[in-house]
mmCIF file of C-alpha atoms in Angstrom:
data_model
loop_
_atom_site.group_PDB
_atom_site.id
_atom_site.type_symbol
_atom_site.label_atom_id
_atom_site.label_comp_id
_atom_site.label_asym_id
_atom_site.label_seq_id
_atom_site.Cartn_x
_atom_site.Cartn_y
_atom_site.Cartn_z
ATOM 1 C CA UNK A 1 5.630 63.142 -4.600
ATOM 2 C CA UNK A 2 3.621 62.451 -7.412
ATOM 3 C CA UNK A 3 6.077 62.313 -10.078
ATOM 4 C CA UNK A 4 8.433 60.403 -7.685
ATOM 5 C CA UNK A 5 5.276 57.447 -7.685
ATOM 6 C CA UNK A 6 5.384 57.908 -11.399
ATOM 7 C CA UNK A 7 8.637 57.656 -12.280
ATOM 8 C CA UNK A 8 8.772 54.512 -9.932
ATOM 9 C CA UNK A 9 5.991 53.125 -11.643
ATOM 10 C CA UNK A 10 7.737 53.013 -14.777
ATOM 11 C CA UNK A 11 10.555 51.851 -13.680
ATOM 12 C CA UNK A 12 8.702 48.931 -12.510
ATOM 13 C CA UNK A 13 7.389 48.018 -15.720
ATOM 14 C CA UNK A 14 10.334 48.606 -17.206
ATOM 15 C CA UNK A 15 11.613 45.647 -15.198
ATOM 16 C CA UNK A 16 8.987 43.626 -15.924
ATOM 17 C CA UNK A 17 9.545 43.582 -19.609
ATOM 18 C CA UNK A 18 13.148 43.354 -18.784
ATOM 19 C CA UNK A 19 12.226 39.947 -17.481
ATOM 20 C CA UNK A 20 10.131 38.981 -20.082
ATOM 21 C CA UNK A 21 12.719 39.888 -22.575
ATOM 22 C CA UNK A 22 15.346 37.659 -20.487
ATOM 23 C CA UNK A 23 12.831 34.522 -21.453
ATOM 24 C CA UNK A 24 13.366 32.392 -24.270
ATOM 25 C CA UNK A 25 10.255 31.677 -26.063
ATOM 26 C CA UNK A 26 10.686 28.183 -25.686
ATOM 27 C CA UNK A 27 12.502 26.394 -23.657
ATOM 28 C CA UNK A 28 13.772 22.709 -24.565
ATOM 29 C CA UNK A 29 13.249 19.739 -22.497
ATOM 30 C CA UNK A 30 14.682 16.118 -23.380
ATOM 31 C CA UNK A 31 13.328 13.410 -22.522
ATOM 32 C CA UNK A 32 13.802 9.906 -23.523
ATOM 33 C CA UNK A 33 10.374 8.531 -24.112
ATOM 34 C CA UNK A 34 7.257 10.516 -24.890
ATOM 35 C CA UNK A 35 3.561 10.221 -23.762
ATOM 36 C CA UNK A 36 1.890 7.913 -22.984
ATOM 37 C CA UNK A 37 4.401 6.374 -21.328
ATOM 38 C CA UNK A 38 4.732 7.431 -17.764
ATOM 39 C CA UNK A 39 7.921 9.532 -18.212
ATOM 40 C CA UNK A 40 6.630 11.394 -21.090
ATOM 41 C CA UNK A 41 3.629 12.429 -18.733
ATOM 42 C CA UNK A 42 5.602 13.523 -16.231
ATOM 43 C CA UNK A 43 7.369 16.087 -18.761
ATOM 44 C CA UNK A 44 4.322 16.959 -20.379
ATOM 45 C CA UNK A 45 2.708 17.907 -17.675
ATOM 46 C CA UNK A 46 5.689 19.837 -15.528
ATOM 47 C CA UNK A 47 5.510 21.691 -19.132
ATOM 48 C CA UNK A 48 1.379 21.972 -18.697
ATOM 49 C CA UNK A 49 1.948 23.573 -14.929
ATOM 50 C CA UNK A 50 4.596 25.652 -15.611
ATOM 51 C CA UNK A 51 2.559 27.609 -18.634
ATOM 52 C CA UNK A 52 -0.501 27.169 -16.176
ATOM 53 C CA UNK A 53 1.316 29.061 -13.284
ATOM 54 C CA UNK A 54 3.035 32.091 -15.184
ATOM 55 C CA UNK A 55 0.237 32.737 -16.724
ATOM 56 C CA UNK A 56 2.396 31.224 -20.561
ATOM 57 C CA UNK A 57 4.901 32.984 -19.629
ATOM 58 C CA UNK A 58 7.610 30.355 -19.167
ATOM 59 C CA UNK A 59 7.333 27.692 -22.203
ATOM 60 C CA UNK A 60 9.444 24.691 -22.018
ATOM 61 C CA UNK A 61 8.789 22.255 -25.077
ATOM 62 C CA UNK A 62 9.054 18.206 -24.367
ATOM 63 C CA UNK A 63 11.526 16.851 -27.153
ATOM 64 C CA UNK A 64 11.120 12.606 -26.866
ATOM 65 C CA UNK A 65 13.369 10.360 -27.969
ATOM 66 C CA UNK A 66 16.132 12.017 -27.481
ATOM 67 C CA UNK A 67 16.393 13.691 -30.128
ATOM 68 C CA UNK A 68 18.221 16.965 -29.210
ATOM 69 C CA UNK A 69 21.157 14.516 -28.819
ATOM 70 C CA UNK A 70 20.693 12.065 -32.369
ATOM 71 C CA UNK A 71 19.243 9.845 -29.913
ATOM 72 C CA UNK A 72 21.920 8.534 -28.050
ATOM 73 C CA UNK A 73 20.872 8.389 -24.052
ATOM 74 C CA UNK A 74 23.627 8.586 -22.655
ATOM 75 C CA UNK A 75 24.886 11.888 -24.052
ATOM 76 C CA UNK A 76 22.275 13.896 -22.433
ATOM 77 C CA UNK A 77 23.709 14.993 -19.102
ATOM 78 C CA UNK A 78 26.591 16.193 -21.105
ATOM 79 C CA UNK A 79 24.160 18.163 -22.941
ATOM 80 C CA UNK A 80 22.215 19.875 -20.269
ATOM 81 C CA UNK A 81 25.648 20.968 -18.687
ATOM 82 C CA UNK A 82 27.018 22.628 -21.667
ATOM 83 C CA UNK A 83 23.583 24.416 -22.560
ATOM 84 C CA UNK A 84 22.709 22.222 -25.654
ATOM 85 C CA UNK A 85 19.771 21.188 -23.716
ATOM 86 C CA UNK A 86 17.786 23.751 -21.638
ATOM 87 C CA UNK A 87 16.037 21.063 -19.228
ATOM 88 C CA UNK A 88 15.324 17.570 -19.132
ATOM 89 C CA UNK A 89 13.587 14.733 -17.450
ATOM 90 C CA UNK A 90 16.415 12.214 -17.328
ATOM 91 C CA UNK A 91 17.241 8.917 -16.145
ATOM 92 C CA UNK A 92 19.450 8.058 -13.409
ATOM 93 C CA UNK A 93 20.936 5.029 -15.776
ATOM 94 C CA UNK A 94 21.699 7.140 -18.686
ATOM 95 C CA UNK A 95 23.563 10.307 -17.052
ATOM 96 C CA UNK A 96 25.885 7.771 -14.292
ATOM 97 C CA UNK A 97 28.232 7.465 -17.352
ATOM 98 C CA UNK A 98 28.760 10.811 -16.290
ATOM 99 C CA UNK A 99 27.703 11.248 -12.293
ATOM 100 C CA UNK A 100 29.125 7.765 -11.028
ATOM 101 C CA UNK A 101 27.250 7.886 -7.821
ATOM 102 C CA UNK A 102 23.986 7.365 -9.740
ATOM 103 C CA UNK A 103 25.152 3.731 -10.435
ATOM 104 C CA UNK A 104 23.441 3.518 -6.848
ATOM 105 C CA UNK A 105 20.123 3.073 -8.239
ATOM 106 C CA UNK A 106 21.778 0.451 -10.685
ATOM 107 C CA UNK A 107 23.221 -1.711 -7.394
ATOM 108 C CA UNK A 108 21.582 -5.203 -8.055
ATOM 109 C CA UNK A 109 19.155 -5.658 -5.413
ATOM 110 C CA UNK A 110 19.734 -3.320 -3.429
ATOM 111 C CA UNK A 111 15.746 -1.745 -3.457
ATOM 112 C CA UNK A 112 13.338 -4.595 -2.746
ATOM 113 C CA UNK A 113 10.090 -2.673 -3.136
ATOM 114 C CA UNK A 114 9.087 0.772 -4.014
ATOM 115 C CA UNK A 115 9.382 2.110 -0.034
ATOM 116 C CA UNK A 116 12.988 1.266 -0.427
ATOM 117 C CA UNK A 117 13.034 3.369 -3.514
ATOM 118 C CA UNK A 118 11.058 6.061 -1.626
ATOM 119 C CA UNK A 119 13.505 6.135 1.467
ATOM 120 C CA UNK A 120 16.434 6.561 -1.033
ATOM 121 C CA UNK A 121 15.119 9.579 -2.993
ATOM 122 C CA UNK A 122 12.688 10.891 -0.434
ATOM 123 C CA UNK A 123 15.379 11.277 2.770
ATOM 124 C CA UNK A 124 18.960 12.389 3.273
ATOM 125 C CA UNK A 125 20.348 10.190 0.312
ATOM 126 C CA UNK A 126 18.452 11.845 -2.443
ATOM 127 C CA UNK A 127 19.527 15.338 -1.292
ATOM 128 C CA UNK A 128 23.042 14.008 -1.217
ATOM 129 C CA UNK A 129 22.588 12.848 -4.642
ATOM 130 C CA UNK A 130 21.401 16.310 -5.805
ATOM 131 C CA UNK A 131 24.227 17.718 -4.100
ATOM 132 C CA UNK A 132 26.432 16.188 -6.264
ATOM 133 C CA UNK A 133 24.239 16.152 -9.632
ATOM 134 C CA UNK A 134 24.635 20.198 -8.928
ATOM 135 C CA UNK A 135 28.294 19.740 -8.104
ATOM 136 C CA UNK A 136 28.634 18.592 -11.870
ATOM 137 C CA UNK A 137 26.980 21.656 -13.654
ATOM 138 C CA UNK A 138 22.711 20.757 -13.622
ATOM 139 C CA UNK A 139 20.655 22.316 -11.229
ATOM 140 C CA UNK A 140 17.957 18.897 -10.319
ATOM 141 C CA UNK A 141 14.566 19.909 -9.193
ATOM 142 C CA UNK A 142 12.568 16.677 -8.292
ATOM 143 C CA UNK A 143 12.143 13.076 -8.554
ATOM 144 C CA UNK A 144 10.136 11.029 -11.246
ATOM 145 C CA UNK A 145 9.927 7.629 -12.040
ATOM 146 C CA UNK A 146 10.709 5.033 -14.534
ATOM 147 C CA UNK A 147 10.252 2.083 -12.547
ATOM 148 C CA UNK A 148 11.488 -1.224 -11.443
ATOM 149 C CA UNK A 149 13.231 -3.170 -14.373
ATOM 150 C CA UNK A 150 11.893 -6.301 -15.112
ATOM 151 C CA UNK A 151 14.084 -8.873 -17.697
ATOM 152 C CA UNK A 152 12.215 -10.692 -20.512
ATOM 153 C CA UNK A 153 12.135 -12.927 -23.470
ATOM 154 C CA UNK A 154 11.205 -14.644 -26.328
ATOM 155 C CA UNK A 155 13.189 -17.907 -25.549
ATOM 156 C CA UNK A 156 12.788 -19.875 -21.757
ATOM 157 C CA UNK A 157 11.641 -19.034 -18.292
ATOM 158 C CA UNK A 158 14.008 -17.570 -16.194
ATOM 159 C CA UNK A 159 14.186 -18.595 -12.418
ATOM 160 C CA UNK A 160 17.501 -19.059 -11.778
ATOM 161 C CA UNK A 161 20.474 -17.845 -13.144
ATOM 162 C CA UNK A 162 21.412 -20.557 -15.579
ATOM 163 C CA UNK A 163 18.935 -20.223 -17.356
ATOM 164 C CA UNK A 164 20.084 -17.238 -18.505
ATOM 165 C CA UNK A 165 23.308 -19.162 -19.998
ATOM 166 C CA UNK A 166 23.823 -18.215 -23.547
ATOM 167 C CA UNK A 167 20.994 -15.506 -23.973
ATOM 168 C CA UNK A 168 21.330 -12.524 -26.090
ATOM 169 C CA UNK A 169 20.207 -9.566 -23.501
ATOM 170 C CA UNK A 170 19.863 -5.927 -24.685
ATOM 171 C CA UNK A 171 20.806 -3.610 -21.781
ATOM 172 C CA UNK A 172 21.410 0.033 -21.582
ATOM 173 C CA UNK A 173 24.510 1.841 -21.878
ATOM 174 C CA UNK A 174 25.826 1.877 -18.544
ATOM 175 C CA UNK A 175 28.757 -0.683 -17.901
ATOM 176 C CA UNK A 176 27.489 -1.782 -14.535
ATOM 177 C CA UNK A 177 24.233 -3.890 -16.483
ATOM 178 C CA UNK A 178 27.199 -5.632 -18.737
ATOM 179 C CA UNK A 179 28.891 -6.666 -15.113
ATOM 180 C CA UNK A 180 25.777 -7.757 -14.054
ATOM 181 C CA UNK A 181 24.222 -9.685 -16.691
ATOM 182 C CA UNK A 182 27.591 -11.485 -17.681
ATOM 183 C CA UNK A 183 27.902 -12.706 -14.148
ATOM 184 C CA UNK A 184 24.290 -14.241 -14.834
ATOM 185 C CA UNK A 185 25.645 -16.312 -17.774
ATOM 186 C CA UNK A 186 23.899 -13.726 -20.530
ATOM 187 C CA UNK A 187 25.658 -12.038 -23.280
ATOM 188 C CA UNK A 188 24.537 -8.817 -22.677
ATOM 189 C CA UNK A 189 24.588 -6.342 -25.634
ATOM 190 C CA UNK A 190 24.400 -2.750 -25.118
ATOM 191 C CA UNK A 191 22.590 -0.496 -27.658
ATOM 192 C CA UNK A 192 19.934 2.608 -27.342
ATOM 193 C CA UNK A 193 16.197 2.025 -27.444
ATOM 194 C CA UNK A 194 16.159 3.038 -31.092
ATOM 195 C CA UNK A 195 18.105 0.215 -32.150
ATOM 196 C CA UNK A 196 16.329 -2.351 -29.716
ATOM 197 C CA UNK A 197 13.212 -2.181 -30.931
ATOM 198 C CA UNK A 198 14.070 -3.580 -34.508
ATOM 199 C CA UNK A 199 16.512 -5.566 -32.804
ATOM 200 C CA UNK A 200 14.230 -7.666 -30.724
ATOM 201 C CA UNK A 201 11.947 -7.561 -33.551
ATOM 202 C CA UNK A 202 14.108 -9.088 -35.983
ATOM 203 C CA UNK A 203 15.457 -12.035 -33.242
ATOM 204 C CA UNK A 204 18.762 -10.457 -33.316
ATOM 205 C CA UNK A 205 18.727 -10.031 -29.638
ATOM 206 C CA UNK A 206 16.591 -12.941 -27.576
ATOM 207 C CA UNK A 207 15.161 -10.284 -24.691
ATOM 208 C CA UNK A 208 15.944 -6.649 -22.971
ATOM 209 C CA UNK A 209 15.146 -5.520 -19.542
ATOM 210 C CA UNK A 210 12.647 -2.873 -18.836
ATOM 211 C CA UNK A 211 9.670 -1.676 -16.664
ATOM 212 C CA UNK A 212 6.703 -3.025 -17.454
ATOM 213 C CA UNK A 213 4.888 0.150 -18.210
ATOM 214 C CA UNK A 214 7.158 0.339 -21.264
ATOM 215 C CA UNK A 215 6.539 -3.343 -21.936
ATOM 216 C CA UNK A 216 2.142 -2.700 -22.080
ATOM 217 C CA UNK A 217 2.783 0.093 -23.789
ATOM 218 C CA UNK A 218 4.603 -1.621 -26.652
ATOM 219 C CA UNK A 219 2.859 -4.411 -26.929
ATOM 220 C CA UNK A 220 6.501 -6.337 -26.671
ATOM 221 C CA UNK A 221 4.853 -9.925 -26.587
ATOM 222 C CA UNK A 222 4.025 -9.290 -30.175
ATOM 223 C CA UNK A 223 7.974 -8.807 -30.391
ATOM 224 C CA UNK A 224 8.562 -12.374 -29.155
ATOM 225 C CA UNK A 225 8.614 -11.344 -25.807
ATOM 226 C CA UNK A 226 6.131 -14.364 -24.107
ATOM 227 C CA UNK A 227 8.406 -14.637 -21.108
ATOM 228 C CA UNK A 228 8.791 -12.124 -18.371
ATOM 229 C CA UNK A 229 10.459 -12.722 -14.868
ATOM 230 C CA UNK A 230 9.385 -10.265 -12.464
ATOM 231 C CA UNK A 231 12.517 -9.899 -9.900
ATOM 232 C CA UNK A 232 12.649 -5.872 -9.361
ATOM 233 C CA UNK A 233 16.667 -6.215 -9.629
ATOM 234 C CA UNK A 234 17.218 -2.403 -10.635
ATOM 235 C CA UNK A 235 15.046 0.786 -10.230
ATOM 236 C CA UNK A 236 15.291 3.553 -12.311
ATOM 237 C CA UNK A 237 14.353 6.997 -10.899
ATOM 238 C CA UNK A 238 14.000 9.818 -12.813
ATOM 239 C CA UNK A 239 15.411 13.572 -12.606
ATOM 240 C CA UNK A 240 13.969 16.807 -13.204
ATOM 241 C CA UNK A 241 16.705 19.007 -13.679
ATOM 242 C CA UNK A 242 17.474 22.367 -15.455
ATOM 243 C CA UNK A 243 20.749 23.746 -17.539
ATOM 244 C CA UNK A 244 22.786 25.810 -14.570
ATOM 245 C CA UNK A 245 23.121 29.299 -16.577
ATOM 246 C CA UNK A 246 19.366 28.679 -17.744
ATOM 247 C CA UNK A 247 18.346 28.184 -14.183
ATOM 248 C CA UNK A 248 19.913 31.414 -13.133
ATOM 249 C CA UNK A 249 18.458 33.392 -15.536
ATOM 250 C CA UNK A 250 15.047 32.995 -14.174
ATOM 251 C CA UNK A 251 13.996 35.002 -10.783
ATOM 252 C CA UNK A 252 14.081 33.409 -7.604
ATOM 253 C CA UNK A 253 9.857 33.540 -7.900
ATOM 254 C CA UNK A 254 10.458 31.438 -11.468
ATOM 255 C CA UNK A 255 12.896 29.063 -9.911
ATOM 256 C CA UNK A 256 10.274 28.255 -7.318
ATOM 257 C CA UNK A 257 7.603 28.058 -9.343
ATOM 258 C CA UNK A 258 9.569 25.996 -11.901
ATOM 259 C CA UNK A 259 11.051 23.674 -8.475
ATOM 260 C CA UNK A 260 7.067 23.016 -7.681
ATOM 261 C CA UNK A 261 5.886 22.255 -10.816
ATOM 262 C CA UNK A 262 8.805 19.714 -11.069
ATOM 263 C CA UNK A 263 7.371 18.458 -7.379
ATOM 264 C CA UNK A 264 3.742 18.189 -8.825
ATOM 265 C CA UNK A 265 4.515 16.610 -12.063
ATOM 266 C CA UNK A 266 7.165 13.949 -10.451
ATOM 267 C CA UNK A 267 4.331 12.900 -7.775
ATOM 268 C CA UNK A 268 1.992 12.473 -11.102
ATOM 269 C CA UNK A 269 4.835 10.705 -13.030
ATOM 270 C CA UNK A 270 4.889 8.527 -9.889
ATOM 271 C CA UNK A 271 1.549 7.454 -9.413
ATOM 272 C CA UNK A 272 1.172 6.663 -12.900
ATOM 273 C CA UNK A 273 4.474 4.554 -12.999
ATOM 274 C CA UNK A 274 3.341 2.282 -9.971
ATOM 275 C CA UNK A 275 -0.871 2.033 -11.294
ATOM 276 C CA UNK A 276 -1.055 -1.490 -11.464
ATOM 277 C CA UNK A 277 2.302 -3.150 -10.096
ATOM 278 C CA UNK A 278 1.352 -2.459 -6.592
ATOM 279 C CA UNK A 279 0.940 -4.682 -3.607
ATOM 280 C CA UNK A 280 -2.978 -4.363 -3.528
ATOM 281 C CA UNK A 281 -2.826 -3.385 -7.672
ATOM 282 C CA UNK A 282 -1.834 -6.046 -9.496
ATOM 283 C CA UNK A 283 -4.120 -4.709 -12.399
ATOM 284 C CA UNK A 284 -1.116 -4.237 -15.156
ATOM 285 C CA UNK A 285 0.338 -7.640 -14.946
ATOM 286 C CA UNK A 286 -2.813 -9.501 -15.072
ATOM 287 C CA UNK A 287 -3.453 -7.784 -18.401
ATOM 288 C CA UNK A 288 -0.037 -8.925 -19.456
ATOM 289 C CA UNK A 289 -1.159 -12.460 -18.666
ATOM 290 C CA UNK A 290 -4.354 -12.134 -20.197
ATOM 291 C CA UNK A 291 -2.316 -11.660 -23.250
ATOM 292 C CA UNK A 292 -0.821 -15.338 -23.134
ATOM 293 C CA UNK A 293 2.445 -13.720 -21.634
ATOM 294 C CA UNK A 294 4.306 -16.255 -19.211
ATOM 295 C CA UNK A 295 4.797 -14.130 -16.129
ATOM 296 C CA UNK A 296 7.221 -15.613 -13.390
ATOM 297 C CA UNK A 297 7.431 -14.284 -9.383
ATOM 298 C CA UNK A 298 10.679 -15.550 -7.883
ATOM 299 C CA UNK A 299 10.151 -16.763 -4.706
ATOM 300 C CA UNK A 300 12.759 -14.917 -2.117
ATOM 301 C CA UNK A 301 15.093 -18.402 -2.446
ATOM 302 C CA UNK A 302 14.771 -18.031 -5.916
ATOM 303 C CA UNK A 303 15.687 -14.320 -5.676
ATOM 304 C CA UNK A 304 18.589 -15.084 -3.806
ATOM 305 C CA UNK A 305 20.278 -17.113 -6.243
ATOM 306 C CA UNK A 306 20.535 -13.783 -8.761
ATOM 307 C CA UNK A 307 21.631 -12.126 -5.581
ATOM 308 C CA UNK A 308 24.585 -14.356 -5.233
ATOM 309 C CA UNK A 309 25.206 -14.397 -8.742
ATOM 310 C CA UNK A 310 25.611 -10.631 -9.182
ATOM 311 C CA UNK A 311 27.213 -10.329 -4.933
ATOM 312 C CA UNK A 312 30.895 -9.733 -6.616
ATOM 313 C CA UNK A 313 29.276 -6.834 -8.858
ATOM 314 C CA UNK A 314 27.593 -5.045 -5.721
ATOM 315 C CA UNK A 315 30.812 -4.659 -4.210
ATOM 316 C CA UNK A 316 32.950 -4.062 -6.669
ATOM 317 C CA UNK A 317 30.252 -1.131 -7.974
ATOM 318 C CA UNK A 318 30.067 0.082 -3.956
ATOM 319 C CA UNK A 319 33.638 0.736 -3.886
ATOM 320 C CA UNK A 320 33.321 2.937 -7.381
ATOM 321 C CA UNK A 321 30.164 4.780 -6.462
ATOM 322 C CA UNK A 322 31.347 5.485 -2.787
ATOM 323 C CA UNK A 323 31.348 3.061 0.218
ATOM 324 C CA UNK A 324 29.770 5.773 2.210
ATOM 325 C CA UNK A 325 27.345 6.969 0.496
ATOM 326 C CA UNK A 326 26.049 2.870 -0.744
ATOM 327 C CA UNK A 327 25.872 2.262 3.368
ATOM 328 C CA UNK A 328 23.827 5.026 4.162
ATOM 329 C CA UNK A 329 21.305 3.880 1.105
ATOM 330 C CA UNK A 330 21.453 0.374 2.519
ATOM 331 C CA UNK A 331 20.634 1.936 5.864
ATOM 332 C CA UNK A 332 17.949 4.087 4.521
ATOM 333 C CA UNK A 333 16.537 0.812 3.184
ATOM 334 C CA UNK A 334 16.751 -1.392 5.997
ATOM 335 C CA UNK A 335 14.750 1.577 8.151
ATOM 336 C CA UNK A 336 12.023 1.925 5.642
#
C-alpha cells in the first residue's frame, strides 16, 4: 500500500512539472496603447493578477503600440488567430475589419450613455458577440473599455453638421467611420495612431476623433486641438481575448483563473475609463476647459441633426452587421 501511495505521489509531481513545462515563459499580449492610458491599465494589470494568482507561474507580457504587428491596428485579430500574438486587449473598431458584427459598437448613435453600453456587453448581446468572436478562431474572456469617442479640432466649433464641411478628419481604419464622416460633409482620412500624431501636429489633418481619456493624456490642445464637441456618437469597448491553441494549452483551473483576472482587470479598465465623464463626475472635462479648450454639449435637437445626417449609414451598416442581431442591441438599449 505504501509503495502504491508512493508511486502515485510521483506521478503527481511528475504532472505538475509536465504542466509547468507546457508554459511559455512569457506570454505576449498586444495592446494598442500603453499605461497610463486606461487600456494600457487594464492589460497591465490582468498581467499583475494573473502572476499574483499562480503564484508567477503564468507570465503574459503587455506589448503597446502595437508593435507585435509593425503597428498597424487593424492587423491584430488576424494575429491572435494565427498564433503570432498569444493574447491581447483589443478594440472592437480595429478587429470588425475582420468580425463584421463588431461594426455594432461603431452604429452612429446607437448607445446614448454608458448604461446603453453596459446593457449591450453586459446581457445576451455581448455573449452573442463572443459567440461569434470564438466562431472566428480567439477565445474572448471579458470586457474593457476605451470609451465614448468624442470629435475635435483645431479649426471651428462643431454643432451641426455643416460645420463639418470641408474638414480634414483622421479616423480609424474601419470603413464604416469614412461612411459616416463623409455623410457629415468631412473628408475623413484614415491612418493608424502612429501616423496621427505627427499628422495633427504638423496641420496636415485639421482634427481626429477619440475618447477623451486619450485626449488629457496627450495633451492634444497643444496639437491645435482647442475645439472639442462632446456628442458620444461611437463607443469603443474593449476585448480580452486569448490565441485558441494557447488557450487550450492551459488547464481548465488556468483558463479560469486567466477568465477572472480578465473580469477583474476589465471592471478596473472600466472605472478608470469613465473617472471624470460621468453624470455626477464631470471632473475630466472641466480640466480640459481649464486648459482654454472650447468644449461644446449638443443639445438633443442639436444631436439629432448628426443623427439624420449619418440615418442612411445606420441602415445600410444594420443590414451588413445583421438585422437581427442590431434589433436586439437596440432593444437591449431601449430597456436599459
Amino acid at each position: 500500500m505504501g509503495k502504491m501511495l508512493l508511486i502515485a505521489a510521483l506521478a503527481s509531481l511528475a504532472a505538475g512539472s509536465a504542466v509547468a513545462q507546457d508554459l511559455k515563459d512569457e506570454y505576449r499580449v498586444s495592446t494598442v496603447l500603453p499605461a497610463p492610458f486606461p487600456w494600457g491599465q487594464a492589460a497591465e494589470k490582468w498581467a499583475e493578477l494573473t502572476a499574483e494568482r499562480s503564484d508567477g507561474r503564468i507570465n503574459l507580457k503587455v506589448y503597446p503600440g502595437t508593435q507585435l504587428v509593425q503597428g498597424d491596428q487593424t492587423r491584430e485579430f488576424t494575429a491572435l488567430r494565427q498564433g503570432v500574438i498569444d493574447m491581447a486587449v483589443g478594440s472592437t473598431i480595429n478587429w470588425s475589419p475582420q468580425v463584421t458584427e463588431l461594426n455594432l459598437f461603431s452604429l452612429p448613435f446607437l448607445m446614448p450613455d454608458y448604461a446603453a453600453m453596459d446593457a449591450i456587453t453586459q446581457g445576451e448581446v455581448g455573449e452573442r458577440i463572443f459567440d461569434i468572436v470564438q466562431q472566428n478562431g480567439v477565445v474572448p474572456l471579458a470586457w474593457a473599455e476605451n470609451g465614448f469617442r468624442e470629435v475635435t479640432n483645431s479649426k471651428t466649433e462643431i454643432r451641426k453638421p455643416e460645420d463639418m464641411q470641408g474638414l480634414k478628419l483622421r479616423v480609424v481604419g474601419s470603413p464604416i467611420y469614412n461612411d459616416m464622416f463623409t455623410a457629415m460633409g468631412a473628408n475623413p482620412t484614415q491612418m493608424s495612431w502612429a501616423d496621427a500624431q505627427p499628422a495633427l501636429t504638423t496641420g496636415a489633418v485639421d482634427g481626429q476623433e477619440n475618447p477623451l481619456t486619450i485626449y488629457t493624456t496627450l495633451n492634444m490642445q497643444d496639437l491645435g486641438q482647442n475645439n472639442i464637441t462632446l456628442w458620444g456618437y461611437v463607443a469603443d469597448p474593449l476585448i480580452f481575448a486569448v490565441n485558441s491553441q494557447v488557450w487550450d494549452s492551459f488547464s481548465a483551473d488556468d483558463q479560469e483563473l486567466l477568465r477572472q483576472a480578465a473580469v477583474d482587470a476589465g471592471a478596473f479598465g472600466i472605472e478608470v475609463a469613465r473617472k471624470g465623464l460621468t453624470e455626477d463626475d464631470q471632473s475630466l472635462i472641466d480640466e480640459i476647459r481649464s486648459k482654454g479648450v472650447n468644449v461644446v454639449t449638443l443639445t438633443d435637437d442639436e444631436k439629432q441633426a448628426f443623427k439624420d445626417a449619418t440615418a442612411s449609414v445606420y441602415e445600410d451598416w444594420k443590414q451588413k452587421i445583421g438585422p437581427d442581431l442590431v434589433d436586439a442591441a437596440e432593444e437591449a438599449v431601449a430597456n436599459r
